Amino acid sequence: AQSVTQLGSHVSVSEGALVLLRCNYSSSVPPYLFWYVQYPNQGLQLLLKYTTGATLVKGINGFEAEFKKSETSFHLTKPSAHMSDAAEYFCAVRTPPSQTDKLIFGTGTRLQVFP
Amino acid sequence: GAGVSQSPRYKVAKRGQDVALRCDPISGHVSLFWYQQALGQGPEFLTYFQNEAQLDKSGLPSDRFFAERPEGSVSTLKIQRTQQEDSAVYLCASKGNEQFFGPGTRLTVL
């Protein structure tokens, strides 16, 4: 069975500071990994994804994540936080193409950015 | 349309009422998913369609939940005899290369 653990339900940073949101996964097969962002009263928007190949993945809005198989991690980072980054962030795992490409989500991390 | 749309955006139901939630996927997307997101939690998978075929309904929490997609486009999630524990945001996603999510329907059962 696959699962995702997001450490820290709330993260607070100052504007301009480094953002680090942690995600660890459990999977018996090579995982496909995703980060989604959710703004209030909106659906989820894909930030970035890892399937195969390069382990450092760059996404939208200056975010990136690195797949580390040895650590079963896929942490999300951004060098300099902006006020507009305040939102809920979800890490998710999906099995490689199969009959049901459902996503399994973590419980989310709420990012607050202070001026 | 440009994205996935859902209606209504908000629904308040009295316990025991039936509700129907609609999802309009991105045109041409074959795959459609429903997820349930309880307050403070991540979305949890409910069911999956490929065209009009419901290929996976393993996440539906009880037989009060029913989903359909009769013409392979619009989908409806129906909840019969709603209970307070059904209160959540119901998200629909359609899939091209990846899943694109709608804004959700927030269901509150009183």
XYZ file of C-alpha atoms in Angstrom:
225
model
C 0.000 0.000 0.000
C 1.150 3.510 -0.690
C 1.046 6.413 1.714
C 2.333 9.932 2.165
C 3.375 11.690 5.348
C 3.714 15.441 5.560
C 5.650 16.556 8.607
C 4.313 19.752 10.076
C 0.722 20.781 9.590
C 1.703 24.459 9.798
C 4.840 26.223 8.628
C 5.477 29.937 9.107
C 8.198 31.907 7.357
C 9.055 35.531 6.806
C 8.771 37.040 3.370
C 12.045 36.419 1.551
C 12.990 33.417 3.676
C 13.515 29.852 2.503
C 10.434 27.671 2.283
C 10.828 23.963 3.110
C 7.797 21.676 3.216
C 8.506 18.058 4.036
C 7.033 14.960 2.422
C 7.928 11.310 2.916
C 6.301 8.502 1.019
C 5.870 4.781 1.265
C 5.571 2.742 -1.899
C 6.389 -0.805 -2.918
C 6.935 0.272 -6.512
C 8.705 3.274 -8.032
C 6.398 6.152 -7.202
C 5.085 9.064 -9.163
C 5.102 12.053 -6.791
C 3.250 15.342 -6.892
C 2.895 18.611 -5.048
C -0.392 20.492 -5.257
C -1.302 23.913 -3.848
C -4.765 24.874 -2.664
C -5.812 28.472 -2.145
C -8.902 29.190 -0.028
C -12.145 28.090 -1.648
C -10.333 26.841 -4.726
C -9.426 23.476 -6.152
C -5.975 21.978 -6.175
C -3.396 23.287 -8.627
C -0.449 21.169 -9.711
C 2.881 22.710 -8.692
C 5.216 20.017 -9.942
C 5.578 16.289 -10.415
C 8.213 13.578 -10.503
C 7.769 10.503 -12.654
C 11.144 9.274 -13.900
C 14.448 10.814 -14.888
C 15.946 13.868 -13.265
C 15.390 13.806 -9.526
C 15.334 17.588 -9.111
C 12.050 18.844 -10.456
C 11.206 22.479 -11.062
C 7.640 23.701 -10.948
C 5.611 26.844 -11.167
C 6.006 29.939 -9.002
C 9.679 29.206 -8.279
C 9.087 25.965 -6.389
C 11.177 22.854 -6.784
C 11.398 19.425 -5.200
C 13.990 16.680 -5.093
C 13.186 12.978 -5.185
C 15.504 11.098 -2.827
C 14.901 7.387 -3.044
C 17.294 6.552 -0.209
C 15.356 8.840 2.128
C 11.914 8.139 0.590
C 11.452 11.890 0.511
C 10.129 14.518 -1.875
C 10.519 17.809 -0.013
C 9.275 21.053 -1.565
C 11.455 24.157 -1.458
C 11.477 27.750 -2.608
C 14.474 30.013 -2.018
C 12.507 33.153 -1.207
C 8.938 33.197 0.085
C 6.397 35.656 -1.230
C 3.211 36.728 0.475
C 1.228 35.143 -2.347
C 2.677 31.720 -1.436
C 0.434 31.525 1.631
C -1.786 28.507 0.984
C -2.251 24.812 1.780
C 0.201 22.430 0.161
C -0.426 18.744 -0.466
C 2.023 16.039 -1.373
C 0.611 13.059 -3.252
C 1.746 9.711 -4.614
C 0.377 7.695 -7.506
C 1.316 4.294 -8.831
C 2.789 4.171 -12.324
C 0.115 3.977 -15.027
C -2.447 1.462 -13.949
C -6.150 0.908 -14.241
C -6.842 3.541 -11.625
C -4.420 6.445 -11.539
C -5.788 7.671 -8.244
C -3.783 10.011 -6.079
C -3.072 9.359 -2.413
C -2.627 12.626 -0.556
C -0.933 13.653 2.639
C -2.808 15.659 5.235
C -1.415 18.946 3.993
C 0.812 21.729 5.286
C -0.509 25.244 5.725
C 2.125 27.813 4.824
C 1.931 31.250 6.402
C 4.136 34.063 5.162
C 4.738 37.062 7.396
C 5.853 40.465 6.118
C -14.716 25.220 -20.822
C -11.219 26.095 -19.772
C -11.266 24.047 -16.596
C -13.237 21.649 -14.454
C -16.411 23.164 -13.074
C -18.570 21.943 -10.219
C -22.004 22.898 -9.013
C -23.329 23.890 -6.652
C -20.312 25.439 -4.948
C -22.040 25.261 -1.577
C -24.809 22.977 -0.403
C -26.528 22.835 2.953
C -28.662 19.792 3.601
C -30.685 18.604 6.528
C -29.746 15.191 7.816
C -31.603 12.570 5.865
C -31.939 14.577 2.659
C -30.590 13.389 -0.664
C -28.086 15.578 -2.535
C -26.657 15.580 -6.047
C -23.334 17.162 -6.922
C -22.383 17.890 -10.517
C -19.014 17.873 -12.252
C -18.290 19.201 -15.744
C -14.859 17.932 -16.773
C -12.479 19.445 -19.264
C -13.745 18.676 -22.746
C -12.194 15.543 -24.168
C -10.885 14.181 -20.883
C -11.634 10.487 -20.699
C -10.789 9.974 -17.035
C -12.761 11.500 -14.168
C -12.216 11.195 -10.436
C -14.169 12.136 -7.321
C -12.431 12.874 -4.024
C -13.740 13.765 -0.565
C -11.844 16.311 1.514
C -12.818 16.510 5.168
C -11.934 19.619 7.143
C -8.217 19.801 7.807
C -7.460 16.680 5.785
C -6.118 15.838 2.379
C -8.451 14.666 -0.379
C -9.389 10.996 -0.309
C -10.285 9.009 -3.399
C -13.918 8.024 -3.866
C -14.387 6.735 -7.397
C -12.997 6.736 -10.949
C -14.559 6.726 -14.406
C -13.079 6.032 -17.782
C -15.624 7.424 -20.220
C -18.970 6.153 -18.909
C -17.511 3.099 -17.182
C -17.027 3.253 -13.427
C -13.828 1.254 -13.104
C -13.107 1.821 -9.437
C -15.538 2.654 -6.662
C -13.466 1.293 -3.829
C -13.364 4.623 -1.998
C -17.095 5.169 -1.684
C -17.692 5.095 2.087
C -21.120 3.473 2.034
C -23.923 2.350 -0.227
C -25.515 5.768 0.298
C -22.947 7.147 -2.143
C -23.552 6.670 -5.837
C -21.816 8.188 -8.862
C -22.637 8.117 -12.534
C -21.342 9.441 -15.833
C -23.909 8.173 -18.338
C -22.578 9.855 -21.477
C -18.922 9.894 -20.593
C -18.813 13.610 -19.916
C -20.723 15.206 -17.028
C -20.695 13.247 -13.804
C -22.998 13.344 -10.799
C -22.198 12.231 -7.281
C -25.333 11.427 -5.310
C -25.514 10.987 -1.583
C -28.689 9.523 -0.158
C -29.941 10.057 3.377
C -27.112 12.429 4.221
C -25.433 12.183 7.617
C -23.377 14.760 9.499
C -20.198 12.830 8.764
C -20.800 13.438 5.057
C -19.959 17.119 5.579
C -16.878 17.780 3.475
C -15.658 19.336 0.259
C -16.233 17.068 -2.721
C -13.640 17.532 -5.434
C -13.873 16.403 -9.008
C -10.838 15.993 -11.254
C -10.486 15.150 -14.912
C -7.291 13.813 -16.394
C -5.369 14.617 -19.524
C -1.675 14.214 -18.792
C -2.370 14.883 -15.139
C -5.391 15.450 -12.938
C -6.960 18.891 -13.055
C -9.226 19.711 -10.153
C -12.430 21.666 -9.952
C -13.135 24.158 -7.151
C -15.180 21.650 -5.199
C -18.616 21.557 -3.618
C -18.714 22.271 0.092
C -21.449 20.127 1.620
C -22.694 20.907 5.099
C -25.143 18.496 6.678
C -27.048 19.910 9.632
